[in-house]
Amino acid sequence: MRAALAEAEAALATGDVPVGAVVTDDAGTIVARGRNRREAAGDPTAHAEIEAIRAAAAAIGGWRLDGLTLVVTLEPCTMCAGAITTARLDRLVYGAQDPRAGAVGSLWDVVRDQRLTPVPEVLGGILADDCLAVIRRFFSGRR
């Protein structure tokens, strides 16, 4: 999660909401990184999770990300939850909950919906206070 937090901090340089993500293998080695780049790229789909998933697919040479874990600082939205399932990631680890748009338990639970397979293992609340602090700092500077 600390590596994902570093990616979130890096998103601040482009004015993007500070959300960061990494994809790791079973040994914990980082395979790919991503951060929010919607402002920087002018792309509404450039969420940290999508960026990390795309980078992981490029790194391993295929779209099936079996055996890999996505670690992200904020609970994924519906788009990202769908991508996690579609990419066949084995695990999702996230930091802070997102009561406004979270799709891994807060508003919806897309990732654990048994109608969508495979269903990844989910661990939430990891370093949640640290993850939330970065986002709060960002928005407090904007209000």
PDB file of C-alpha atoms in Angstrom:
ATOM      1  CA  MET A   1       0.000   0.000   0.000  1.00  0.00           C
ATOM      2  CA  ARG A   2       2.909   2.340   0.602  1.00  0.00           C
ATOM      3  CA  ALA A   3       3.875   2.062  -3.087  1.00  0.00           C
ATOM      4  CA  ALA A   4       0.279   2.835  -4.083  1.00  0.00           C
ATOM      5  CA  LEU A   5       0.345   5.860  -1.756  1.00  0.00           C
ATOM      6  CA  ALA A   6       3.501   7.084  -3.506  1.00  0.00           C
ATOM      7  CA  GLU A   7       1.628   6.869  -6.823  1.00  0.00           C
ATOM      8  CA  ALA A   8      -1.257   8.824  -5.293  1.00  0.00           C
ATOM      9  CA  GLU A   9       1.136  11.565  -4.205  1.00  0.00           C
ATOM     10  CA  ALA A  10       2.573  11.678  -7.732  1.00  0.00           C
ATOM     11  CA  ALA A  11      -0.918  12.311  -9.128  1.00  0.00           C
ATOM     12  CA  LEU A  12      -0.962  15.629  -7.279  1.00  0.00           C
ATOM     13  CA  ALA A  13       1.623  17.064  -9.685  1.00  0.00           C
ATOM     14  CA  THR A  14      -0.898  16.914 -12.537  1.00  0.00           C
ATOM     15  CA  GLY A  15      -3.877  18.167 -10.544  1.00  0.00           C
ATOM     16  CA  ASP A  16      -5.490  14.751 -10.490  1.00  0.00           C
ATOM     17  CA  VAL A  17      -7.356  13.354  -7.507  1.00  0.00           C
ATOM     18  CA  PRO A  18      -4.606  11.502  -5.609  1.00  0.00           C
ATOM     19  CA  VAL A  19      -5.422   7.838  -6.080  1.00  0.00           C
ATOM     20  CA  GLY A  20      -2.616   5.383  -6.727  1.00  0.00           C
ATOM     21  CA  ALA A  21      -2.402   1.696  -7.543  1.00  0.00           C
ATOM     22  CA  VAL A  22       0.129  -1.072  -8.020  1.00  0.00           C
ATOM     23  CA  VAL A  23      -0.176  -4.632  -9.289  1.00  0.00           C
ATOM     24  CA  THR A  24       1.947  -7.231  -7.527  1.00  0.00           C
ATOM     25  CA  ASP A  25       2.732 -10.890  -8.045  1.00  0.00           C
ATOM     26  CA  ASP A  26       2.443 -13.538  -5.317  1.00  0.00           C
ATOM     27  CA  ALA A  27       5.911 -12.660  -4.007  1.00  0.00           C
ATOM     28  CA  GLY A  28       4.903  -8.999  -3.585  1.00  0.00           C
ATOM     29  CA  THR A  29       7.021  -7.787  -6.492  1.00  0.00           C
ATOM     30  CA  ILE A  30       5.501  -4.789  -8.225  1.00  0.00           C
ATOM     31  CA  VAL A  31       4.605  -5.682 -11.807  1.00  0.00           C
ATOM     32  CA  ALA A  32       2.912  -2.390 -12.713  1.00  0.00           C
ATOM     33  CA  ARG A  33       1.956   1.025 -11.349  1.00  0.00           C
ATOM     34  CA  GLY A  34      -0.835   3.462 -12.021  1.00  0.00           C
ATOM     35  CA  ARG A  35      -2.226   6.740 -10.772  1.00  0.00           C
ATOM     36  CA  ASN A  36      -5.205   8.880 -11.608  1.00  0.00           C
ATOM     37  CA  ARG A  37      -4.478  10.682 -14.886  1.00  0.00           C
ATOM     38  CA  ARG A  38      -7.907  11.932 -15.915  1.00  0.00           C
ATOM     39  CA  GLU A  39      -6.826  15.580 -15.865  1.00  0.00           C
ATOM     40  CA  ALA A  40      -3.361  14.898 -17.266  1.00  0.00           C
ATOM     41  CA  ALA A  41      -4.631  12.690 -20.097  1.00  0.00           C
ATOM     42  CA  GLY A  42      -8.031  14.279 -20.640  1.00  0.00           C
ATOM     43  CA  ASP A  43      -9.398  10.736 -20.421  1.00  0.00           C
ATOM     44  CA  PRO A  44     -12.381   9.890 -18.207  1.00  0.00           C
ATOM     45  CA  THR A  45     -11.238   6.256 -17.987  1.00  0.00           C
ATOM     46  CA  ALA A  46      -7.730   7.080 -16.757  1.00  0.00           C
ATOM     47  CA  HIS A  47      -8.363   5.942 -13.186  1.00  0.00           C
ATOM     48  CA  ALA A  48      -5.426   4.580 -11.194  1.00  0.00           C
ATOM     49  CA  GLU A  49      -6.783   1.030 -11.336  1.00  0.00           C
ATOM     50  CA  ILE A  50      -7.271   1.085 -15.105  1.00  0.00           C
ATOM     51  CA  GLU A  51      -3.794   2.527 -15.643  1.00  0.00           C
ATOM     52  CA  ALA A  52      -2.238  -0.172 -13.422  1.00  0.00           C
ATOM     53  CA  ILE A  53      -4.246  -2.984 -15.043  1.00  0.00           C
ATOM     54  CA  ARG A  54      -3.232  -1.838 -18.537  1.00  0.00           C
ATOM     55  CA  ALA A  55       0.420  -1.616 -17.492  1.00  0.00           C
ATOM     56  CA  ALA A  56       0.280  -5.079 -15.899  1.00  0.00           C
ATOM     57  CA  ALA A  57      -1.239  -6.606 -19.047  1.00  0.00           C
ATOM     58  CA  ALA A  58       1.530  -5.012 -21.120  1.00  0.00           C
ATOM     59  CA  ALA A  59       4.205  -6.228 -18.688  1.00  0.00           C
ATOM     60  CA  ILE A  60       3.067  -9.848 -18.705  1.00  0.00           C
ATOM     61  CA  GLY A  61       2.023  -9.891 -22.333  1.00  0.00           C
ATOM     62  CA  GLY A  62      -1.647 -10.744 -21.920  1.00  0.00           C
ATOM     63  CA  TRP A  63      -4.943  -9.629 -20.455  1.00  0.00           C
ATOM     64  CA  ARG A  64      -5.424 -12.507 -18.005  1.00  0.00           C
ATOM     65  CA  LEU A  65      -3.934 -11.293 -14.740  1.00  0.00           C
ATOM     66  CA  ASP A  66      -4.434 -14.554 -12.821  1.00  0.00           C
ATOM     67  CA  GLY A  67      -2.236 -14.786  -9.740  1.00  0.00           C
ATOM     68  CA  LEU A  68      -1.817 -11.016  -9.433  1.00  0.00           C
ATOM     69  CA  THR A  69      -3.031  -8.545  -6.818  1.00  0.00           C
ATOM     70  CA  LEU A  70      -4.242  -4.988  -7.367  1.00  0.00           C
ATOM     71  CA  VAL A  71      -3.478  -2.638  -4.477  1.00  0.00           C
ATOM     72  CA  VAL A  72      -5.262   0.730  -4.643  1.00  0.00           C
ATOM     73  CA  THR A  73      -5.613   3.602  -2.193  1.00  0.00           C
ATOM     74  CA  LEU A  74      -9.364   4.126  -2.701  1.00  0.00           C
ATOM     75  CA  GLU A  75     -12.240   1.673  -3.047  1.00  0.00           C
ATOM     76  CA  PRO A  76     -12.800   1.137  -6.794  1.00  0.00           C
ATOM     77  CA  CYS A  77     -15.765   2.596  -8.684  1.00  0.00           C
ATOM     78  CA  THR A  78     -18.077   0.495 -10.858  1.00  0.00           C
ATOM     79  CA  MET A  79     -15.898   0.885 -13.971  1.00  0.00           C
ATOM     80  CA  CYS A  80     -12.770  -0.204 -12.137  1.00  0.00           C
ATOM     81  CA  ALA A  81     -14.561  -3.017 -10.282  1.00  0.00           C
ATOM     82  CA  GLY A  82     -15.701  -4.372 -13.640  1.00  0.00           C
ATOM     83  CA  ALA A  83     -12.153  -4.155 -14.991  1.00  0.00           C
ATOM     84  CA  ILE A  84     -10.806  -6.024 -11.958  1.00  0.00           C
ATOM     85  CA  THR A  85     -13.227  -8.877 -12.586  1.00  0.00           C
ATOM     86  CA  THR A  86     -12.640  -8.888 -16.339  1.00  0.00           C
ATOM     87  CA  ALA A  87      -8.853  -8.944 -15.856  1.00  0.00           C
ATOM     88  CA  ARG A  88      -9.211 -12.003 -13.607  1.00  0.00           C
ATOM     89  CA  LEU A  89      -7.112 -10.533 -10.821  1.00  0.00           C
ATOM     90  CA  ASP A  90      -6.868 -12.903  -7.856  1.00  0.00           C
ATOM     91  CA  ARG A  91      -6.929 -10.230  -5.162  1.00  0.00           C
ATOM     92  CA  LEU A  92      -7.968  -6.657  -4.540  1.00  0.00           C
ATOM     93  CA  VAL A  93      -6.498  -4.720  -1.650  1.00  0.00           C
ATOM     94  CA  TYR A  94      -7.795  -1.207  -1.065  1.00  0.00           C
ATOM     95  CA  GLY A  95      -7.297   1.541   1.485  1.00  0.00           C
ATOM     96  CA  ALA A  96     -10.086   4.033   2.099  1.00  0.00           C
ATOM     97  CA  GLN A  97     -13.757   3.378   1.444  1.00  0.00           C
ATOM     98  CA  ASP A  98     -15.531   5.598  -1.070  1.00  0.00           C
ATOM     99  CA  PRO A  99     -19.054   6.276   0.230  1.00  0.00           C
ATOM    100  CA  ARG A 100     -19.867   8.372  -2.871  1.00  0.00           C
ATOM    101  CA  ALA A 101     -18.905   5.912  -5.629  1.00  0.00           C
ATOM    102  CA  GLY A 102     -17.469   2.742  -4.093  1.00  0.00           C
ATOM    103  CA  ALA A 103     -18.386  -0.489  -5.852  1.00  0.00           C
ATOM    104  CA  VAL A 104     -16.711  -2.945  -3.486  1.00  0.00           C
ATOM    105  CA  GLY A 105     -19.195  -2.700  -0.636  1.00  0.00           C
ATOM    106  CA  SER A 106     -19.999   0.966  -0.065  1.00  0.00           C
ATOM    107  CA  LEU A 107     -22.718   1.528  -2.699  1.00  0.00           C
ATOM    108  CA  TRP A 108     -22.501  -1.671  -4.711  1.00  0.00           C
ATOM    109  CA  ASP A 109     -20.443  -4.841  -4.517  1.00  0.00           C
ATOM    110  CA  VAL A 110     -19.600  -5.522  -8.141  1.00  0.00           C
ATOM    111  CA  VAL A 111     -16.356  -7.382  -7.450  1.00  0.00           C
ATOM    112  CA  ARG A 112     -17.952  -9.962  -5.143  1.00  0.00           C
ATOM    113  CA  ASP A 113     -21.109 -10.449  -7.218  1.00  0.00           C
ATOM    114  CA  GLN A 114     -21.289 -14.228  -7.702  1.00  0.00           C
ATOM    115  CA  ARG A 115     -22.836 -13.767 -11.156  1.00  0.00           C
ATOM    116  CA  LEU A 116     -19.509 -12.368 -12.356  1.00  0.00           C
ATOM    117  CA  THR A 117     -16.633 -14.799 -12.286  1.00  0.00           C
ATOM    118  CA  PRO A 118     -13.999 -15.170 -11.140  1.00  0.00           C
ATOM    119  CA  VAL A 119     -14.579 -13.517  -7.756  1.00  0.00           C
ATOM    120  CA  PRO A 120     -11.339 -12.121  -6.336  1.00  0.00           C
ATOM    121  CA  GLU A 121     -10.366 -12.097  -2.681  1.00  0.00           C
ATOM    122  CA  VAL A 122     -10.944  -8.610  -1.225  1.00  0.00           C
ATOM    123  CA  LEU A 123      -9.111  -6.925   1.646  1.00  0.00           C
ATOM    124  CA  GLY A 124     -10.267  -3.410   2.471  1.00  0.00           C
ATOM    125  CA  GLY A 125      -9.279  -0.753   4.967  1.00  0.00           C
ATOM    126  CA  ILE A 126      -5.511  -1.216   4.615  1.00  0.00           C
ATOM    127  CA  LEU A 127      -3.804   2.016   5.761  1.00  0.00           C
ATOM    128  CA  ALA A 128      -7.232   3.615   5.304  1.00  0.00           C
ATOM    129  CA  ASP A 129      -6.404   6.695   7.398  1.00  0.00           C
ATOM    130  CA  ASP A 130      -3.241   7.399   5.382  1.00  0.00           C
ATOM    131  CA  CYS A 131      -5.095   6.910   2.100  1.00  0.00           C
ATOM    132  CA  LEU A 132      -7.955   9.152   3.147  1.00  0.00           C
ATOM    133  CA  ALA A 133      -5.580  11.851   4.428  1.00  0.00           C
ATOM    134  CA  VAL A 134      -4.033  12.316   0.967  1.00  0.00           C
ATOM    135  CA  ILE A 135      -7.456  12.757  -0.609  1.00  0.00           C
ATOM    136  CA  ARG A 136      -8.670  15.119   2.123  1.00  0.00           C
ATOM    137  CA  ARG A 137      -5.553  17.273   1.737  1.00  0.00           C
ATOM    138  CA  PHE A 138      -6.192  17.517  -1.990  1.00  0.00           C
ATOM    139  CA  PHE A 139      -9.816  18.576  -1.629  1.00  0.00           C
ATOM    140  CA  SER A 140      -9.198  20.938   1.297  1.00  0.00           C
ATOM    141  CA  GLY A 141      -6.848  22.899  -0.950  1.00  0.00           C
ATOM    142  CA  ARG A 142      -9.579  23.225  -3.548  1.00  0.00           C
ATOM    143  CA  ARG A 143     -12.384  24.476  -1.325  1.00  0.00           C
TER     144      ARG A 143
END
